[in-house]
mmCIF file of C-alpha atoms in Angstrom:
data_model
loop_
_atom_site.group_PDB
_atom_site.id
_atom_site.type_symbol
_atom_site.label_atom_id
_atom_site.label_comp_id
_atom_site.label_asym_id
_atom_site.label_seq_id
_atom_site.Cartn_x
_atom_site.Cartn_y
_atom_site.Cartn_z
ATOM 1 C CA SER A 1 5.697 7.780 -15.539
ATOM 2 C CA GLN A 2 6.313 8.606 -11.911
ATOM 3 C CA LYS A 3 9.217 6.789 -10.297
ATOM 4 C CA ILE A 4 9.308 6.458 -6.517
ATOM 5 C CA GLU A 5 12.587 5.488 -4.900
ATOM 6 C CA GLN A 6 13.276 4.655 -1.305
ATOM 7 C CA ASN A 7 17.000 4.807 -1.291
ATOM 8 C CA SER A 8 17.734 2.181 1.322
ATOM 9 C CA GLU A 9 16.444 -1.313 0.904
ATOM 10 C CA ALA A 10 17.522 -2.029 4.490
ATOM 11 C CA LEU A 11 18.566 0.156 7.394
ATOM 12 C CA ASN A 12 19.982 -0.991 10.750
ATOM 13 C CA ILE A 13 20.187 1.384 13.691
ATOM 14 C CA GLN A 14 20.861 1.186 17.401
ATOM 15 C CA GLU A 15 17.966 1.431 19.836
ATOM 16 C CA GLY A 16 17.431 4.989 21.033
ATOM 17 C CA LYS A 17 18.814 6.607 17.871
ATOM 18 C CA THR A 18 16.803 8.461 15.252
ATOM 19 C CA ALA A 19 16.003 6.536 12.079
ATOM 20 C CA THR A 20 15.719 8.598 8.889
ATOM 21 C CA LEU A 21 14.177 7.086 5.781
ATOM 22 C CA THR A 22 14.130 8.773 2.387
ATOM 23 C CA CYS A 23 11.547 8.774 -0.385
ATOM 24 C CA ASN A 24 12.351 10.460 -3.708
ATOM 25 C CA TYR A 25 10.088 10.867 -6.702
ATOM 26 C CA THR A 26 10.966 11.878 -10.230
ATOM 27 C CA ASN A 27 8.125 13.720 -11.899
ATOM 28 C CA TYR A 28 5.547 16.277 -10.884
ATOM 29 C CA SER A 29 4.755 16.697 -7.213
ATOM 30 C CA PRO A 30 1.840 14.735 -5.828
ATOM 31 C CA ALA A 31 -1.184 16.233 -4.137
ATOM 32 C CA TYR A 32 -0.141 14.397 -0.989
ATOM 33 C CA LEU A 33 2.242 11.729 0.190
ATOM 34 C CA GLN A 34 1.654 8.975 2.720
ATOM 35 C CA TRP A 35 3.842 6.697 4.820
ATOM 36 C CA TYR A 36 2.820 3.166 5.756
ATOM 37 C CA ARG A 37 4.314 0.471 7.943
ATOM 38 C CA GLN A 38 4.228 -3.190 6.935
ATOM 39 C CA ASP A 39 5.086 -6.081 9.225
ATOM 40 C CA PRO A 40 5.875 -9.562 7.799
ATOM 41 C CA GLY A 41 2.748 -11.417 6.754
ATOM 42 C CA ARG A 42 0.491 -8.393 7.274
ATOM 43 C CA GLY A 43 -1.030 -5.621 5.248
ATOM 44 C CA PRO A 44 0.372 -2.071 5.288
ATOM 45 C CA VAL A 45 -0.812 0.201 8.089
ATOM 46 C CA PHE A 46 -1.172 3.951 7.601
ATOM 47 C CA LEU A 47 1.137 6.191 9.653
ATOM 48 C CA LEU A 48 1.168 9.753 8.347
ATOM 49 C CA LEU A 49 -0.093 11.870 5.457
ATOM 50 C CA ILE A 50 1.480 15.148 4.360
ATOM 51 C CA ARG A 51 0.005 17.484 1.746
ATOM 52 C CA GLU A 52 1.919 19.417 -0.892
ATOM 53 C CA ASN A 53 1.443 22.717 0.944
ATOM 54 C CA GLU A 54 2.766 21.310 4.253
ATOM 55 C CA LYS A 55 6.428 21.208 5.174
ATOM 56 C CA GLU A 56 6.284 18.960 8.199
ATOM 57 C CA LYS A 57 3.899 16.666 10.064
ATOM 58 C CA ARG A 58 4.378 14.995 13.445
ATOM 59 C CA LYS A 59 2.730 12.174 15.326
ATOM 60 C CA GLU A 60 4.249 11.077 18.636
ATOM 61 C CA ARG A 61 7.802 9.879 17.789
ATOM 62 C CA LEU A 62 7.214 10.132 14.046
ATOM 63 C CA LYS A 63 7.967 13.110 11.822
ATOM 64 C CA VAL A 64 7.547 13.517 8.083
ATOM 65 C CA THR A 65 8.875 16.329 5.906
ATOM 66 C CA PHE A 66 7.955 17.108 2.322
ATOM 67 C CA ASP A 67 10.219 19.161 0.046
ATOM 68 C CA THR A 68 8.593 19.669 -3.363
ATOM 69 C CA THR A 69 11.721 21.448 -4.643
ATOM 70 C CA LEU A 70 13.937 18.467 -3.905
ATOM 71 C CA LYS A 71 11.061 16.067 -4.738
ATOM 72 C CA GLN A 72 11.742 14.291 -1.503
ATOM 73 C CA SER A 73 10.097 13.216 1.714
ATOM 74 C CA LEU A 74 11.982 12.257 4.855
ATOM 75 C CA PHE A 75 10.480 10.011 7.531
ATOM 76 C CA HIS A 76 12.013 10.145 11.010
ATOM 77 C CA ILE A 77 11.500 7.891 14.000
ATOM 78 C CA THR A 78 13.029 9.378 17.144
ATOM 79 C CA ALA A 79 14.082 7.314 20.181
ATOM 80 C CA SER A 80 13.732 4.184 18.080
ATOM 81 C CA GLN A 81 12.729 0.905 19.693
ATOM 82 C CA PRO A 82 13.065 -2.723 18.570
ATOM 83 C CA ALA A 83 9.267 -2.717 18.080
ATOM 84 C CA ASP A 84 9.758 -0.134 15.315
ATOM 85 C CA SER A 85 11.463 -2.817 13.201
ATOM 86 C CA ALA A 86 9.351 -3.223 10.040
ATOM 87 C CA THR A 87 9.236 -2.242 6.385
ATOM 88 C CA TYR A 88 8.225 1.367 5.766
ATOM 89 C CA LEU A 89 6.572 2.335 2.503
ATOM 90 C CA CYS A 90 6.004 5.741 1.025
ATOM 91 C CA ALA A 91 3.094 6.236 -1.345
ATOM 92 C CA LEU A 92 2.197 9.096 -3.651
ATOM 93 C CA ASP A 93 -1.150 10.335 -4.785
ATOM 94 C CA GLN A 94 -0.746 12.332 -7.967
ATOM 95 C CA THR A 95 -4.338 13.174 -8.719
ATOM 96 C CA GLY A 96 -5.964 13.818 -5.367
ATOM 97 C CA ALA A 97 -8.219 10.861 -6.106
ATOM 98 C CA ASN A 98 -6.289 8.481 -3.832
ATOM 99 C CA ASN A 99 -4.585 6.793 -6.766
ATOM 100 C CA LEU A 100 -1.617 5.569 -4.710
ATOM 101 C CA PHE A 101 1.707 4.472 -6.129
ATOM 102 C CA PHE A 102 4.028 2.819 -3.621
ATOM 103 C CA GLY A 103 7.789 2.848 -3.270
ATOM 104 C CA THR A 104 9.699 -0.385 -2.836
ATOM 105 C CA GLY A 105 10.049 0.110 0.902
ATOM 106 C CA THR A 106 12.856 0.295 3.445
ATOM 107 C CA ARG A 107 13.272 -2.551 5.905
ATOM 108 C CA LEU A 108 14.236 -1.005 9.241
ATOM 109 C CA THR A 109 15.858 -3.066 11.977
ATOM 110 C CA VAL A 110 16.354 -1.501 15.401
ATOM 111 C CA ILE A 111 19.049 -3.326 17.305
ATOM 112 C CA PRO A 112 18.659 -3.534 21.096
ATOM 113 C CA ASP B 1 -13.817 -6.215 14.901
ATOM 114 C CA THR B 2 -11.910 -6.677 11.645
ATOM 115 C CA ALA B 3 -12.108 -3.554 9.480
ATOM 116 C CA VAL B 4 -11.037 -5.092 6.163
ATOM 117 C CA SER B 5 -11.153 -8.862 5.840
ATOM 118 C CA GLN B 6 -10.111 -11.181 3.038
ATOM 119 C CA THR B 7 -10.736 -14.848 2.366
ATOM 120 C CA PRO B 8 -8.975 -17.108 1.927
ATOM 121 C CA LYS B 9 -5.687 -16.252 3.612
ATOM 122 C CA TYR B 10 -3.836 -18.871 1.554
ATOM 123 C CA LEU B 11 -4.764 -20.219 -1.863
ATOM 124 C CA VAL B 12 -2.808 -22.947 -3.639
ATOM 125 C CA THR B 13 -3.999 -23.977 -7.064
ATOM 126 C CA GLN B 14 -2.953 -25.434 -10.383
ATOM 127 C CA MET B 15 -2.123 -23.467 -13.491
ATOM 128 C CA GLY B 16 -5.153 -22.911 -15.701
ATOM 129 C CA ASN B 17 -7.696 -22.911 -12.872
ATOM 130 C CA ASP B 18 -10.144 -20.111 -12.091
ATOM 131 C CA LYS B 19 -10.243 -18.747 -8.549
ATOM 132 C CA SER B 20 -11.778 -15.934 -6.509
ATOM 133 C CA ILE B 21 -10.636 -13.924 -3.527
ATOM 134 C CA LYS B 22 -13.244 -12.175 -1.394
ATOM 135 C CA CYS B 23 -12.925 -8.861 0.414
ATOM 136 C CA GLU B 24 -15.264 -7.133 2.826
ATOM 137 C CA GLN B 25 -14.971 -3.851 4.723
ATOM 138 C CA ASN B 26 -17.164 -2.712 7.612
ATOM 139 C CA LEU B 27 -15.866 0.863 7.712
ATOM 140 C CA GLY B 28 -18.531 2.385 5.491
ATOM 141 C CA HIS B 29 -15.891 3.527 3.002
ATOM 142 C CA ASP B 30 -16.698 4.666 -0.523
ATOM 143 C CA THR B 31 -13.758 3.170 -2.354
ATOM 144 C CA MET B 32 -12.159 -0.274 -2.353
ATOM 145 C CA TYR B 33 -8.921 -1.420 -3.995
ATOM 146 C CA TRP B 34 -6.969 -4.492 -4.985
ATOM 147 C CA TYR B 35 -3.165 -4.536 -4.858
ATOM 148 C CA LYS B 36 -0.613 -7.152 -5.867
ATOM 149 C CA GLN B 37 2.638 -7.547 -3.890
ATOM 150 C CA ASP B 38 5.224 -9.597 -5.722
ATOM 151 C CA SER B 39 8.125 -11.620 -4.368
ATOM 152 C CA LYS B 40 10.279 -8.474 -4.236
ATOM 153 C CA LYS B 41 7.674 -6.883 -1.969
ATOM 154 C CA PHE B 42 6.688 -4.275 -4.559
ATOM 155 C CA LEU B 43 3.077 -3.222 -3.953
ATOM 156 C CA LYS B 44 1.189 -2.286 -7.106
ATOM 157 C CA ILE B 45 -2.389 -1.139 -7.477
ATOM 158 C CA MET B 46 -4.594 -3.227 -9.745
ATOM 159 C CA PHE B 47 -8.125 -1.859 -9.412
ATOM 160 C CA SER B 48 -10.297 0.449 -7.409
ATOM 161 C CA TYR B 49 -14.073 0.733 -7.163
ATOM 162 C CA ASN B 50 -15.994 3.808 -6.089
ATOM 163 C CA ASN B 51 -19.743 3.420 -5.621
ATOM 164 C CA LYS B 52 -19.773 0.342 -7.862
ATOM 165 C CA GLU B 53 -17.875 2.095 -10.609
ATOM 166 C CA LEU B 54 -14.406 1.069 -11.707
ATOM 167 C CA ILE B 55 -12.259 4.173 -11.570
ATOM 168 C CA ILE B 56 -8.783 2.731 -11.881
ATOM 169 C CA ASN B 57 -7.775 -0.160 -14.064
ATOM 170 C CA GLU B 58 -4.029 -0.426 -14.298
ATOM 171 C CA THR B 59 -2.483 -2.543 -17.040
ATOM 172 C CA VAL B 60 -3.437 -5.878 -15.605
ATOM 173 C CA PRO B 61 -4.426 -8.844 -17.769
ATOM 174 C CA ASN B 62 -8.134 -9.135 -18.473
ATOM 175 C CA ARG B 63 -8.006 -12.539 -16.796
ATOM 176 C CA PHE B 64 -8.377 -10.477 -13.619
ATOM 177 C CA SER B 65 -11.814 -9.017 -13.006
ATOM 178 C CA PRO B 66 -13.058 -7.188 -9.922
ATOM 179 C CA LYS B 67 -16.683 -7.639 -8.951
ATOM 180 C CA SER B 68 -18.478 -5.484 -6.412
ATOM 181 C CA PRO B 69 -21.917 -6.764 -5.355
ATOM 182 C CA ASP B 70 -22.304 -3.837 -2.942
ATOM 183 C CA LYS B 71 -20.327 -0.999 -1.399
ATOM 184 C CA ALA B 72 -18.881 -3.222 1.342
ATOM 185 C CA HIS B 73 -17.514 -5.949 -0.928
ATOM 186 C CA LEU B 74 -14.987 -6.116 -3.749
ATOM 187 C CA ASN B 75 -14.107 -9.597 -4.942
ATOM 188 C CA LEU B 76 -11.298 -10.490 -7.315
ATOM 189 C CA HIS B 77 -11.849 -13.178 -9.923
ATOM 190 C CA ILE B 78 -8.882 -14.644 -11.761
ATOM 191 C CA ASN B 79 -9.301 -16.867 -14.808
ATOM 192 C CA SER B 80 -6.764 -19.236 -16.349
ATOM 193 C CA LEU B 81 -4.208 -18.788 -13.587
ATOM 194 C CA GLU B 82 -0.545 -18.562 -14.582
ATOM 195 C CA LEU B 83 2.661 -19.133 -12.622
ATOM 196 C CA GLY B 84 3.367 -15.393 -12.673
ATOM 197 C CA ASP B 85 0.143 -14.707 -10.816
ATOM 198 C CA SER B 86 1.711 -16.098 -7.643
ATOM 199 C CA ALA B 87 1.880 -13.196 -5.188
ATOM 200 C CA VAL B 88 0.190 -11.733 -2.148
ATOM 201 C CA TYR B 89 -3.015 -9.873 -2.995
ATOM 202 C CA PHE B 90 -4.209 -7.124 -0.688
ATOM 203 C CA CYS B 91 -7.608 -5.553 -0.532
ATOM 204 C CA ALA B 92 -7.933 -2.006 0.854
ATOM 205 C CA SER B 93 -10.634 0.583 1.403
ATOM 206 C CA SER B 94 -10.837 4.316 2.007
ATOM 207 C CA ARG B 95 -13.119 7.305 2.082
ATOM 208 C CA GLN B 96 -12.475 9.302 -1.026
ATOM 209 C CA GLU B 97 -9.159 11.166 -0.865
ATOM 210 C CA ASP B 98 -8.222 9.628 2.445
ATOM 211 C CA THR B 99 -5.859 7.087 3.931
ATOM 212 C CA GLN B 100 -6.263 3.474 2.963
ATOM 213 C CA TYR B 101 -6.987 0.554 5.278
ATOM 214 C CA PHE B 102 -5.535 -2.741 4.134
ATOM 215 C CA GLY B 103 -6.698 -6.282 4.666
ATOM 216 C CA PRO B 104 -4.389 -9.066 5.893
ATOM 217 C CA GLY B 105 -3.596 -10.310 2.393
ATOM 218 C CA THR B 106 -4.167 -13.519 0.431
ATOM 219 C CA ARG B 107 -1.091 -15.495 -0.535
ATOM 220 C CA LEU B 108 -1.772 -17.096 -3.917
ATOM 221 C CA THR B 109 0.511 -19.882 -5.104
ATOM 222 C CA VAL B 110 0.076 -21.230 -8.616
ATOM 223 C CA LEU B 111 1.714 -24.600 -9.244
#
């Protein structure tokens, strides 16, 4: 079965730097991949979706890349701020029917 | 206006009891989901409903049963609660093949 790994359980960076989070999967490439943000005590909130035929997607300070050869997605937050501190989850849809499988998440802390 | 709402927010109960968690969405979405997030924060899909039809049923115990009275509601019934059922349960909704909108979660504690 598909295994989804987010290689850092926790990541600390200095305010203003770029945070880079990694999501790797093991089996066949999904139809699309999504990134969500989760704050303590709250439900995940959608950030970005990238399809298998797209290399890169941007939204304000966020950028996602998708490399189906490496079976990897990178999630970047540029000019990071303390308010970006949260857990970030990647999720794969393998069937195109929104059957999402989530990674274990990376807890990002931006230090002022 | 709350897009996806769940009640109750907290639920504390004894082992062996039967309980329900309610979920409602006002987004007009076609599909609703239930997820379980364990103590290690791993989020795992349990069920989804599309137009009143169950389309995903992961390997969850049959003590868990989703019930959808209409397109805007998907309730989760749990029979004979066990200690291992303690977790945060999230409801979500989406248009088909689209991003998912999550509710605030229900923290279930089984004593």
